[in-house]
Coordinates of C-alpha atoms in Angstrom, one line a residue:
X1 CA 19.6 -0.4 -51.0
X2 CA 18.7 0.1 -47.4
X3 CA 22.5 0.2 -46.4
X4 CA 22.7 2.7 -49.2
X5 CA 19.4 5.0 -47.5
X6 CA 21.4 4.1 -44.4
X7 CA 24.5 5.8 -45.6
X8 CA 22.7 8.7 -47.4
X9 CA 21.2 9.8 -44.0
X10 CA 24.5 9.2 -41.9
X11 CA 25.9 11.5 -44.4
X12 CA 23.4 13.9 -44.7
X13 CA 23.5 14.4 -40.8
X14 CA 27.3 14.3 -40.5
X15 CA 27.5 17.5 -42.9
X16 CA 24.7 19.2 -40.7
X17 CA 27.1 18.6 -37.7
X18 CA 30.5 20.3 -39.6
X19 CA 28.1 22.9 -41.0
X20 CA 27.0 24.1 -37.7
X21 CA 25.6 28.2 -37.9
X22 CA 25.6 27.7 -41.4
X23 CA 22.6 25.5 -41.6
X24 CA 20.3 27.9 -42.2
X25 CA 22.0 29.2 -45.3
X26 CA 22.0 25.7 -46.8
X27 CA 18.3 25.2 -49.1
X28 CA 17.1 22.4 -50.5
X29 CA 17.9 23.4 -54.3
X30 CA 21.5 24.5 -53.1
X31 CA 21.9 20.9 -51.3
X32 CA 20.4 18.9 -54.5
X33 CA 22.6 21.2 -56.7
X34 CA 25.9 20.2 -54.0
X35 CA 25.2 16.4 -54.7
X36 CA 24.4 16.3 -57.9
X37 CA 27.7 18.0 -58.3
X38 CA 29.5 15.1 -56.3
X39 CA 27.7 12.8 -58.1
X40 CA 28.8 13.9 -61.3
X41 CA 32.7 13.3 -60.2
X42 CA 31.9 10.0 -59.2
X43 CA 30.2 9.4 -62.3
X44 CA 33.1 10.1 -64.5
X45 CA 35.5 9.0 -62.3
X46 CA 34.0 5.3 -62.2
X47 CA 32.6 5.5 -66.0
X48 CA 36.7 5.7 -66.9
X49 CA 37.4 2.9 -64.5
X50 CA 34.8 0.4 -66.5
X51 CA 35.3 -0.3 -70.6
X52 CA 31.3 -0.6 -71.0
X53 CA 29.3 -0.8 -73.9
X54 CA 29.1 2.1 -76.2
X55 CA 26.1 4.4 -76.5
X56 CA 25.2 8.1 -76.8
X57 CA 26.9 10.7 -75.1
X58 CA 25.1 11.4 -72.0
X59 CA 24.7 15.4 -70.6
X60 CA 26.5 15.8 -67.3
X61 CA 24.0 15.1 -64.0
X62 CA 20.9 14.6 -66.6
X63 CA 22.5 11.7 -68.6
X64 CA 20.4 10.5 -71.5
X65 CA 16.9 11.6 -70.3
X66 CA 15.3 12.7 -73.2
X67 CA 16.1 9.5 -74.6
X68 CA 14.7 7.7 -71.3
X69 CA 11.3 9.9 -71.7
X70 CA 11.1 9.4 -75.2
X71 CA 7.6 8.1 -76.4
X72 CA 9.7 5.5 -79.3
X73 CA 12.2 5.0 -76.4
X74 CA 12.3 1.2 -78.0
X75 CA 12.6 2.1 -81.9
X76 CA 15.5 5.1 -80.6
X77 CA 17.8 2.3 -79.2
X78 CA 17.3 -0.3 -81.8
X79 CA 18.6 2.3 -84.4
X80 CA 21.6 3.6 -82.0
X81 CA 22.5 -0.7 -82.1
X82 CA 23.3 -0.4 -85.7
X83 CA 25.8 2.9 -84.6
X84 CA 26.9 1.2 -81.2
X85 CA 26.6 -2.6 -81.8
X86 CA 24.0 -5.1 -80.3
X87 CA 24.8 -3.9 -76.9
X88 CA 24.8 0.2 -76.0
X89 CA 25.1 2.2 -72.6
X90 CA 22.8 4.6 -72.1
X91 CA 22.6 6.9 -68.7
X92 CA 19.7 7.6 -66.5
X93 CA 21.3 10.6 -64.5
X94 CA 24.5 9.1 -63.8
X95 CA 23.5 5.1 -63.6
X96 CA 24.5 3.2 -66.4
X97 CA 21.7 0.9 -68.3
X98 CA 23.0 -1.9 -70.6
X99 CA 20.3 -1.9 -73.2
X100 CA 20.6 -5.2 -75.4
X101 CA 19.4 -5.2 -79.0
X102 CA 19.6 -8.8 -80.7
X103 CA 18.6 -11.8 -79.7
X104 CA 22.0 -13.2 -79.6
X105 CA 23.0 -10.8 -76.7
X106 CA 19.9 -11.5 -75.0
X107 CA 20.2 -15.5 -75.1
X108 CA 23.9 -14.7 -74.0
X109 CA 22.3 -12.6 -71.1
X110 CA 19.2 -14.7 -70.0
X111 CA 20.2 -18.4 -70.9
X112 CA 24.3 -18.9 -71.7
X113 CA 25.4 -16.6 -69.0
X114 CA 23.5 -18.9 -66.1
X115 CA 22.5 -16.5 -63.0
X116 CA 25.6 -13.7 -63.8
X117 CA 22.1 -11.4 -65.0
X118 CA 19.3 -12.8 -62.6
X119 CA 19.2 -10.4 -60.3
X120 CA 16.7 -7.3 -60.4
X121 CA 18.2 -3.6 -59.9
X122 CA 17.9 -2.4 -56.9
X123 CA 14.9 0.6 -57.6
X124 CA 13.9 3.2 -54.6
X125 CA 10.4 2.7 -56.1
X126 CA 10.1 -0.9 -57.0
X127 CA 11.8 -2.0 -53.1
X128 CA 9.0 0.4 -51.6
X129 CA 6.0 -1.1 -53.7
X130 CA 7.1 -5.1 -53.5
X131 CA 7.2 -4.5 -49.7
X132 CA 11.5 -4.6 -49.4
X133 CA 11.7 -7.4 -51.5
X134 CA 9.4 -9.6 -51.3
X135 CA 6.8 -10.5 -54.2
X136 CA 8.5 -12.7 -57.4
X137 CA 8.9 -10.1 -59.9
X138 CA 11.3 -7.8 -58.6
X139 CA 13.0 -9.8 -55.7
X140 CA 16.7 -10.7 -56.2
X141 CA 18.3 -14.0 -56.9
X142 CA 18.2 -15.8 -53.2
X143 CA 17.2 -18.9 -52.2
X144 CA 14.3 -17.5 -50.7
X145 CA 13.3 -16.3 -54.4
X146 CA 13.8 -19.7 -55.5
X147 CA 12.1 -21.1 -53.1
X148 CA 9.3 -18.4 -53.0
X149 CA 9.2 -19.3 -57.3
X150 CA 8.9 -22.8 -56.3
X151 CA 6.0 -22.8 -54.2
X152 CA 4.0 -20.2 -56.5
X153 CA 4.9 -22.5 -59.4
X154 CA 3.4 -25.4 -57.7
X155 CA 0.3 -23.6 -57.4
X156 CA 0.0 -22.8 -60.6
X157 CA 0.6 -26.1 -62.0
X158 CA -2.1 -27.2 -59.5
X159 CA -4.7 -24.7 -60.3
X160 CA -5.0 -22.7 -63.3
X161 CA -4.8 -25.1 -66.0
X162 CA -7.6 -28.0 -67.4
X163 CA -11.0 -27.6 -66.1
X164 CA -10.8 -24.7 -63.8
X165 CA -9.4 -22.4 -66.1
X166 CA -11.8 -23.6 -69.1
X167 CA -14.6 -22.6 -66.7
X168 CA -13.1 -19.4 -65.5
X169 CA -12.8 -18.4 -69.2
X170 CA -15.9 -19.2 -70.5
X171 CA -18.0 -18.0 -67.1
X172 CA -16.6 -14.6 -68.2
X173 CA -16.8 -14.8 -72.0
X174 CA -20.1 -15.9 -71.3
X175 CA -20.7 -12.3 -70.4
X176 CA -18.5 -10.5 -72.7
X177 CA -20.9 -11.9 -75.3
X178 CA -24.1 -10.3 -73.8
X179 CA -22.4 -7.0 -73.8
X180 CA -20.7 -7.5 -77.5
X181 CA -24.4 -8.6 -78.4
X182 CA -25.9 -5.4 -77.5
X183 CA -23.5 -3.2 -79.2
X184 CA -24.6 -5.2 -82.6
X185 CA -24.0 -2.6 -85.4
X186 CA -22.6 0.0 -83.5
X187 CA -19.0 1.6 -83.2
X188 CA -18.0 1.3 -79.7
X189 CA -14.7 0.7 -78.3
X190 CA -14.5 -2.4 -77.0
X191 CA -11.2 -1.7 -74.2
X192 CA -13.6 -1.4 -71.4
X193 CA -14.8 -4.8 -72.0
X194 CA -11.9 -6.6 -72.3
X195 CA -10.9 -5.2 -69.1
X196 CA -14.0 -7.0 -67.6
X197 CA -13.8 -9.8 -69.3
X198 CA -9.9 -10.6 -68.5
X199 CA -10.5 -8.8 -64.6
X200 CA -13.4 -11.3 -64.2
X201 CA -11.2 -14.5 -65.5
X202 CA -8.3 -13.4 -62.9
X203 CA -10.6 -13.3 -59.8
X204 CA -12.4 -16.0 -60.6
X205 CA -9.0 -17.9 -61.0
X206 CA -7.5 -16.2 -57.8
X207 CA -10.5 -16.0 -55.5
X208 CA -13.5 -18.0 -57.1
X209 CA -15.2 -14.5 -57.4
X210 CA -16.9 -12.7 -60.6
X211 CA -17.8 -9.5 -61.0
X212 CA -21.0 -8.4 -62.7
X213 CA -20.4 -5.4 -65.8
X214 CA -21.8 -2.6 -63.9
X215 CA -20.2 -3.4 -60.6
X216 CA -19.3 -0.5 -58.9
X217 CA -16.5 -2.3 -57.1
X218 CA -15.1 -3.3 -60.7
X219 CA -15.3 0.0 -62.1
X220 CA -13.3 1.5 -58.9
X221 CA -10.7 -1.5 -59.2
X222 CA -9.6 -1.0 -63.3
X223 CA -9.8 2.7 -62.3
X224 CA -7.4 2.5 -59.7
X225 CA -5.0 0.2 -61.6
X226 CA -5.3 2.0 -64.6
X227 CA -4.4 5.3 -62.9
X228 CA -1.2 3.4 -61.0
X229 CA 0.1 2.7 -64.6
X230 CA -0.7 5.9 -65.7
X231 CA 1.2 8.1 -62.5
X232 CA 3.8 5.2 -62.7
X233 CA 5.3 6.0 -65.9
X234 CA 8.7 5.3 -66.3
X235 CA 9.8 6.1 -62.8
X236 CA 10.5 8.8 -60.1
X237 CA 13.1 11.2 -59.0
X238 CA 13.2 9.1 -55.9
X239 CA 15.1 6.3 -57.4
X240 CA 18.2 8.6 -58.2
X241 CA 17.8 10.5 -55.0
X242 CA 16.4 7.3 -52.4
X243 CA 16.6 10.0 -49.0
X244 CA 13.8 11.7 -51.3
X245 CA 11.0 9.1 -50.1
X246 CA 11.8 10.0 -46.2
X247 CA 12.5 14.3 -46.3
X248 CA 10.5 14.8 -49.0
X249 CA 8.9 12.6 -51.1
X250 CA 7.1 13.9 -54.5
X251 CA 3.5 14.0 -55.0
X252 CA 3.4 11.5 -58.0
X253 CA 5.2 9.0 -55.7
X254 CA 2.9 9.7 -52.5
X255 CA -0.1 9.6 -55.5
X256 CA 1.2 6.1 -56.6
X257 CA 1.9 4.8 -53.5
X258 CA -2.0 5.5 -52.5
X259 CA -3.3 3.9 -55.3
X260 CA -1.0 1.1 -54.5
X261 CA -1.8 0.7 -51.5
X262 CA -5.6 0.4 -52.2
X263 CA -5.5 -2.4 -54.7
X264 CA -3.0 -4.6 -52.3
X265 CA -5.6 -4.4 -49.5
X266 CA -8.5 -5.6 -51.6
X267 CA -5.7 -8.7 -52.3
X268 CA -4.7 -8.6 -48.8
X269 CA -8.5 -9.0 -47.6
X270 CA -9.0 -11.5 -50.1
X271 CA -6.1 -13.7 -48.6
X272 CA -7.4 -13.2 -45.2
X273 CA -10.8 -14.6 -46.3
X274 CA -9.2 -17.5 -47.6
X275 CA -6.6 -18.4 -44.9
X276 CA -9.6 -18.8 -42.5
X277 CA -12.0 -20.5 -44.6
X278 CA -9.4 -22.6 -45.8
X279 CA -10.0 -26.0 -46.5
X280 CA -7.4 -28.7 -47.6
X281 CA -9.9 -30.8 -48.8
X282 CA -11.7 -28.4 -51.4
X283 CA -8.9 -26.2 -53.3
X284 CA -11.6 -23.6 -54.6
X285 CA -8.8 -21.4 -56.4
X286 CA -5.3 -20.3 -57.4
X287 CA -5.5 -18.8 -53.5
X288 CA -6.1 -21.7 -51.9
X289 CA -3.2 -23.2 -54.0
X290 CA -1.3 -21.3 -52.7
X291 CA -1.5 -21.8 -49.5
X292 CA -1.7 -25.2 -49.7
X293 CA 1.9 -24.8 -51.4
X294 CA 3.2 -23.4 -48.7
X295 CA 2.1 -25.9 -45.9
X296 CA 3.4 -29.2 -48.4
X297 CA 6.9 -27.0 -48.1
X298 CA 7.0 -26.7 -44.8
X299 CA 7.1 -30.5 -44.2
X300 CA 10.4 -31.2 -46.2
X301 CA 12.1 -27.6 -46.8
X302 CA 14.9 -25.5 -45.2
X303 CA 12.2 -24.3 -42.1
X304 CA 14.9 -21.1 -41.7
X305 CA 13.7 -20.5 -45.5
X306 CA 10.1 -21.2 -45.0
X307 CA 9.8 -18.4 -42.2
X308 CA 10.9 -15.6 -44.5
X309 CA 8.1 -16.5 -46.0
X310 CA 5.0 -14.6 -44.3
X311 CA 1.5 -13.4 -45.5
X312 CA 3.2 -10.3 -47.5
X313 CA 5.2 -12.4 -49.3
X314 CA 1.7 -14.4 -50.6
X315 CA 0.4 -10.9 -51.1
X316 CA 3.0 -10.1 -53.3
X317 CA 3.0 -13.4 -55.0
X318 CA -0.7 -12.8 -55.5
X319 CA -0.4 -9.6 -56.9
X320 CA 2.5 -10.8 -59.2
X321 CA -0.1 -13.3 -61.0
X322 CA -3.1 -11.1 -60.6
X323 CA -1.5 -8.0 -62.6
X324 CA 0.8 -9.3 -64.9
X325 CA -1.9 -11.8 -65.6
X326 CA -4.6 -8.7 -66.1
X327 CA -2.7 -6.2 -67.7
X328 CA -0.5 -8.4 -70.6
X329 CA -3.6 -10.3 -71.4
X330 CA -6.0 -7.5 -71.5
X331 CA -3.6 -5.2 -74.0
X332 CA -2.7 -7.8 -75.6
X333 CA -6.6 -9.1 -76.1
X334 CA -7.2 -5.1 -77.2
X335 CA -4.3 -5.0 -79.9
X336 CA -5.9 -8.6 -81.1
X337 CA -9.3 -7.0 -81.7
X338 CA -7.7 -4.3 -83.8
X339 CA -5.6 -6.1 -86.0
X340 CA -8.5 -8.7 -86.9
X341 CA -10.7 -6.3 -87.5
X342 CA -8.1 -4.4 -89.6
X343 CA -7.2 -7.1 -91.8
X344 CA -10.5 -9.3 -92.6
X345 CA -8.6 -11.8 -94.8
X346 CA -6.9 -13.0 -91.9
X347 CA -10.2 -12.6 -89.7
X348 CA -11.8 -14.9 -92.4
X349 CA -9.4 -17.8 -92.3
X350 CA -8.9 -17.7 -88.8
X351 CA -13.1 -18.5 -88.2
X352 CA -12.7 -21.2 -91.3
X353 CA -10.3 -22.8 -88.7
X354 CA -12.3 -22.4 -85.8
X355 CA -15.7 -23.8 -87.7
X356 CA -14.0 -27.2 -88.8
X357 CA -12.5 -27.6 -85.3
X358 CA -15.0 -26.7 -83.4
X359 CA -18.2 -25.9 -85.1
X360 CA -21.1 -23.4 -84.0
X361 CA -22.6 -25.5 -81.2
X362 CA -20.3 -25.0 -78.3
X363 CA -17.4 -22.7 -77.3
X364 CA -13.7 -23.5 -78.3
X365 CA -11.9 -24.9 -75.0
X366 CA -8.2 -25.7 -74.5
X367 CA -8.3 -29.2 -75.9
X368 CA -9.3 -27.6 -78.9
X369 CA -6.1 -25.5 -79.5
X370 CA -4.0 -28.6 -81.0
X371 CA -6.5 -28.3 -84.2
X372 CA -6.4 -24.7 -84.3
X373 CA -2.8 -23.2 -85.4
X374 CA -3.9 -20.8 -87.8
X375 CA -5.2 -18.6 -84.6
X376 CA -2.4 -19.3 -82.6
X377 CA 0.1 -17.9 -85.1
X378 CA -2.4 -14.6 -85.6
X379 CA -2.0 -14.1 -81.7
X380 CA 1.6 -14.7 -81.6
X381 CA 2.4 -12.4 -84.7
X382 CA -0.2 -9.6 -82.1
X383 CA 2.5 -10.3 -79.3
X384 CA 5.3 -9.1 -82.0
X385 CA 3.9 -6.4 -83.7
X386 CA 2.5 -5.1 -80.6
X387 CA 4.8 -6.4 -77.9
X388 CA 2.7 -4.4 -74.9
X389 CA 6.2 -4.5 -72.8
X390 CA 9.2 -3.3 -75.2
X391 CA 11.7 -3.7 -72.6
X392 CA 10.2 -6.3 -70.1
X393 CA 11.6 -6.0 -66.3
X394 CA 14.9 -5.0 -66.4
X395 CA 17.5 -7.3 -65.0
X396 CA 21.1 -6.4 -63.2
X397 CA 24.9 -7.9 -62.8
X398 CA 24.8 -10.3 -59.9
X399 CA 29.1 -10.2 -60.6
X400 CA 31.0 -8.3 -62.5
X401 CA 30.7 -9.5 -65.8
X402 CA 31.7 -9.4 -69.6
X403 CA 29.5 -9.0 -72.1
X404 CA 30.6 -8.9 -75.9
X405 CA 33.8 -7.9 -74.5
X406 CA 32.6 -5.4 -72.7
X407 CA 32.4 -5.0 -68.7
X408 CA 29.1 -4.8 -66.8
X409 CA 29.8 -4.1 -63.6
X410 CA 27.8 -6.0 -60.7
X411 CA 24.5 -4.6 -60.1
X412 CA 24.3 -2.4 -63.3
X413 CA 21.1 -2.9 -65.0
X414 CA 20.0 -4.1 -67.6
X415 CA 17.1 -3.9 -70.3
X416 CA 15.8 -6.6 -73.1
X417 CA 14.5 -4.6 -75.6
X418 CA 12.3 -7.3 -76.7
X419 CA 10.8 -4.9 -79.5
X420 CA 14.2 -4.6 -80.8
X421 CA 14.2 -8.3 -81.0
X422 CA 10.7 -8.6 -82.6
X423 CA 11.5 -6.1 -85.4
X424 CA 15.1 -7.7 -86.3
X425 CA 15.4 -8.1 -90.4
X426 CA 17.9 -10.7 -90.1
X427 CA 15.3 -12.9 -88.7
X428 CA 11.9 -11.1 -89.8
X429 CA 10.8 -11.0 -93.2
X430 CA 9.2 -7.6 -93.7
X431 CA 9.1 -7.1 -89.8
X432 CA 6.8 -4.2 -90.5
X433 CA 3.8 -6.7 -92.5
X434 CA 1.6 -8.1 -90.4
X435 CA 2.1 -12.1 -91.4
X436 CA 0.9 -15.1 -89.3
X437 CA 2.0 -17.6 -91.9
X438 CA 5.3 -16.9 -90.6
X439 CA 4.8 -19.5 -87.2
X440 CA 3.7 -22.3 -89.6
X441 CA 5.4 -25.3 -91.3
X442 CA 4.8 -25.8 -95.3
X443 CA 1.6 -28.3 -94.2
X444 CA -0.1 -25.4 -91.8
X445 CA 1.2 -26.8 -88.5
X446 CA 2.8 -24.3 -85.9
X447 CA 6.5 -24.5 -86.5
X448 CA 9.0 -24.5 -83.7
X449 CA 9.2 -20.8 -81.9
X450 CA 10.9 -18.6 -84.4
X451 CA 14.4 -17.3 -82.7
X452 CA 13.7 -14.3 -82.2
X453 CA 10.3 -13.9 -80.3
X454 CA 10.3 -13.4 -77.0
X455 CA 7.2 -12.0 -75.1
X456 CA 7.9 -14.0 -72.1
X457 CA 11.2 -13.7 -71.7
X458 CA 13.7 -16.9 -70.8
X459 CA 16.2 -18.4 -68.8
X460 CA 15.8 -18.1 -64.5
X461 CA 13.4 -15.0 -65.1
X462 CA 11.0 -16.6 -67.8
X463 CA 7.8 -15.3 -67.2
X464 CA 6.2 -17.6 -64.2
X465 CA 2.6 -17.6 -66.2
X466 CA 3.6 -18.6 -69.4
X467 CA 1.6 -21.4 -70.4
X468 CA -1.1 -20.3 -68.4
X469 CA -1.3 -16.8 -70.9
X470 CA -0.8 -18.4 -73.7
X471 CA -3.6 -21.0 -73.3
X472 CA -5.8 -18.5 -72.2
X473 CA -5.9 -15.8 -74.8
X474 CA -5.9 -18.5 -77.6
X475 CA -9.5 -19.8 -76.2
X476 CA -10.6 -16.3 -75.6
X477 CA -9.4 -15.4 -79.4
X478 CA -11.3 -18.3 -80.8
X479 CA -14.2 -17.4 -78.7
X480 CA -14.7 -14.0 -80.2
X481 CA -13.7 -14.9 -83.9
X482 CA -16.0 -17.9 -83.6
X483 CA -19.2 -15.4 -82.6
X484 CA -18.8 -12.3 -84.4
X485 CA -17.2 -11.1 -87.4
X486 CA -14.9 -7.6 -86.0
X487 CA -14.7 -4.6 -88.5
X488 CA -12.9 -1.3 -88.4
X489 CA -16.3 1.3 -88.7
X490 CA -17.6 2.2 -92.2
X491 CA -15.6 5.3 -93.5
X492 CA -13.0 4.8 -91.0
X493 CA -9.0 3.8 -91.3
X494 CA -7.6 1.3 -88.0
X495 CA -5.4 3.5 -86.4
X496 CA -2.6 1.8 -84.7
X497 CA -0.9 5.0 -82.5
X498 CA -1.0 3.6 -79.3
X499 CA -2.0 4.9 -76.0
X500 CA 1.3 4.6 -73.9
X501 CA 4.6 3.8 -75.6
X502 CA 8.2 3.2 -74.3
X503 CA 9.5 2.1 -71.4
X504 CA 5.9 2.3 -69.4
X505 CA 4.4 -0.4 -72.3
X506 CA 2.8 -0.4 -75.2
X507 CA -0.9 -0.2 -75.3
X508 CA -3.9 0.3 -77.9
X509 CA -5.2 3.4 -77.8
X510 CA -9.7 4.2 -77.5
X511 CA -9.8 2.7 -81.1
X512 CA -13.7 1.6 -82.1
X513 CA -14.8 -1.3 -83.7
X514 CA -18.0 -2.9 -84.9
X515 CA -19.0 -6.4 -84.3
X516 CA -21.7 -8.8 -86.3
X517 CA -22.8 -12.0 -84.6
X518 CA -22.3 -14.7 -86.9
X519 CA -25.3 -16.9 -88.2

């Protein structure tokens, strides 16, 4: 991408030379209008060169943006699969996107076809915020990735699983409760809460920290992060036009980049902290871990390797298990509430569970979760009817590549449209109901993981906190069922329209509910 910038501004100056008096006759608008122009020739000439999938016909320059803005961006390319096939082309501008629709095509793309689609695309936007490269996420397919992976896995594994993360959870559940307990009886939306319940578990985890209700510190934090996702959306001019960032950036980018730039310095700080009260002897957090990672490496890996790997790169790592940690948990915790309280069958034999496993004297912890499968398979039919990213991180051609017979050209990207897979009639009955029986065996055991769901992803790019998620919200799930019973309001309907929808996620809307504590 930089050679790309690189070239952008060679040619831009280049033109200014061989226009000489003309210059000042040449505008902005008339030079956007001149490339888009060029670009639109080199669009068609290299869309006739490659035979890739089919899709809707794109509008010259503009390409398939209403389709790309669209609100049901998710449900609009799952019905143009059963037009196109499993796997369509659709056009941002003139940049082809592989969007794939089955499950088959996505195991072929994640797992059969090894690292040919491990890559990320090379984004403007996304090479700007991860620092050129280099958090987890969004990095590309090196060794240093791997390595990078490695040493963040290992810190995981170390840290945030058993004891620690039983306390973390039930240190900030512990509060969550008090607040649930004062809004006995009355309709209150409980998103704000969830967000302080699940921000409180992550710093705790990551920097041994907690954060009282009424913080002002954790009020500006989930304000700041919830306007970055909301002046995200689903991406900026500057990643067709890159030159855009360095003559004239827009103010939603500059906006973004601010509010970006505030949260990594709180992580930044806290890293700081840590490095020099570090202490190889007492490991108080998912931090510390981390750097303790990093020095084991250094004694028996590729030192060249190792150097690449500086403070940023921990900062980014950080921030990689800090927000995906806190913003798929938290909507994910949000949709849960609604759909319990919505359907009160299901509420009921879900705390039937939790009383013979665990009773009414102590919280549910993770050694609990073995004897407690009817939960498990309410939260994991929440991650499919609600699946808070439809599309995941898109992925890109490392090579040129076939797919189904068709060529994806190397870096094209590519998009898992995970929703598509969730709501799939060949292997969902009713994909609309809302069913948890559907994870267990005929004796009321979980079943293996039914083919189709996929909230964390697979293959080289599988989501790195996995286990650590899933564990988590199961406790936290039991937790709440086990304490109160969750309605929908008297006189009211749930409403399920969500907040955000499409590419930019899927989230709950300001939905209220009311809670009872349970005697």
């Amino acid at each position: 991408m930089e050679d790309i910038k690189n070239q952008l501004q060679d040619g831009v100056k280049n033109l200014k030379e061989m226009l000489g008096p003309l210059q000042k006759y040449v505008t902005p608008t008339s030079a956007l209008v001149g490339l888009g122009a060029g670009l639109t020739v080199y669009w068609l000439v290299k869309r006739n060169k490659y035979k890739l999938p089919p899709g809707p016909t794109p509008m010259p320059l503009l390409g398939n943006y209403s389709l790309l803005n669209a609100r049901d961006f998710q449900d609009q390319c799952m019905e143009l699969s059963k037009k196109y096939g499993p796997v369509i082309t659709i056009y941002m501008s003139t940049i082809p996107i592989v969007v794939v629709n089955t499950i088959e095509a996505a195991t072929e793309v994640l797992v059969k076809s090894k690292a040919d689609f491990a890559n990320r695309p090379e984004v403007t936007s996304a090479t700007f915020f991860s620092d050129g490269g280099k958090d987890i996420a969004m990095a590309q397919y090196t060794p240093t990735w791997k390595l990078h992976r490695k040493i963040a896995g290992s810190a995981l594994r170390t840290y945030l699983k058993g004891r620690k993360l039983e306390e973390a959870i039930h240190g900030s559940l512990t509060q969550l409760i008090e607040l649930f307990d004062e809004k006995q009886g009355e309709a209150f939306s409980p998103n704000t809460h969830v967000d302080h319940a699940m921000l409180n578990i992550i710093y705790a985890l990551c920097f041994s920290k907690v954060y009282k209700f009424n913080d002002p510190k954790f009020k500006n934090f989930m304000k700041v992060e919830s306007d970055l996702i909301e002046s995200f959306g689903s991406g900026f001019l500057e990643d067709l036009f890159p030159i855009l960032i360095k003559i004239w950036p827009s103010k939603r980018f500059l906006k973004c980049a601010d509010l970006a730039n505030q949260l990594f310095d709180v992580l930044l700080g806290e890293l700081k902290e840590h490095r020099n009260t570090f202490d190889e002897g007492n490991i108080r957090d998912f931090t510390d871990a981390l750097i303790l990672a990093k020095m084991e490496a250094e004694n028996d890996e590729d030192t060249e390797l190792l150097s690449q790997l500086t403070d940023v790169h921990l900062k980014q790592t950080l921030s990689d298990i800090f927000f995906a940690g806190l913003d798929t948990s938290r909507f994910t915790l949000q949709w849960f509430l609604l759909y319990v309280a919505a359907y009160p069958e299901i509420q009921k034999k879900a705390q039937k569970e939790i009383d013979n496993a665990v009773g009414r004297d102590r919280l549910p912890g993770l050694d609990d979760r073995p004897s407690m499968p009817y939960t498990e398979a309410v939260l994991h039919e929440v991650m499919r009817v609600a699946t808070v990213a439809p599309v995941g991180l898109p992925h890109a051609a490392r090579v040129d590549a076939k797919l189904y017979g068709f060529d994806v050209p190397k870096g094209t990207t590519i998009m898992i449209n995970q929703w598509a897979l969730h709501n799939d009639p060949r292997h969902w009955n009713e994909p609309a109901k809302f069913d948890p029986e559907r994870y267990l065996d005929s004796d009321g055991n979980l079943g293996p993981k039914p083919i189709s769901w996929l909230p964390f992803s697979a293959g080289r790019r599988v989501c790195l906190g996995e286990s650590v998620a899933k564990a988590e919200l199961h406790v936290m799930c039991a937790i709440l069922l086990q304490q109160y019973d969750i309605m929908i309001p008297p006189g009211e309907t749930a409403d399920f329209t969500p907040d955000v929808s499409g590419i930019a996620g899927y989230t709950a809307g300001s939905y209220k509910i009311v809670v009872k504590k349970r005697i």
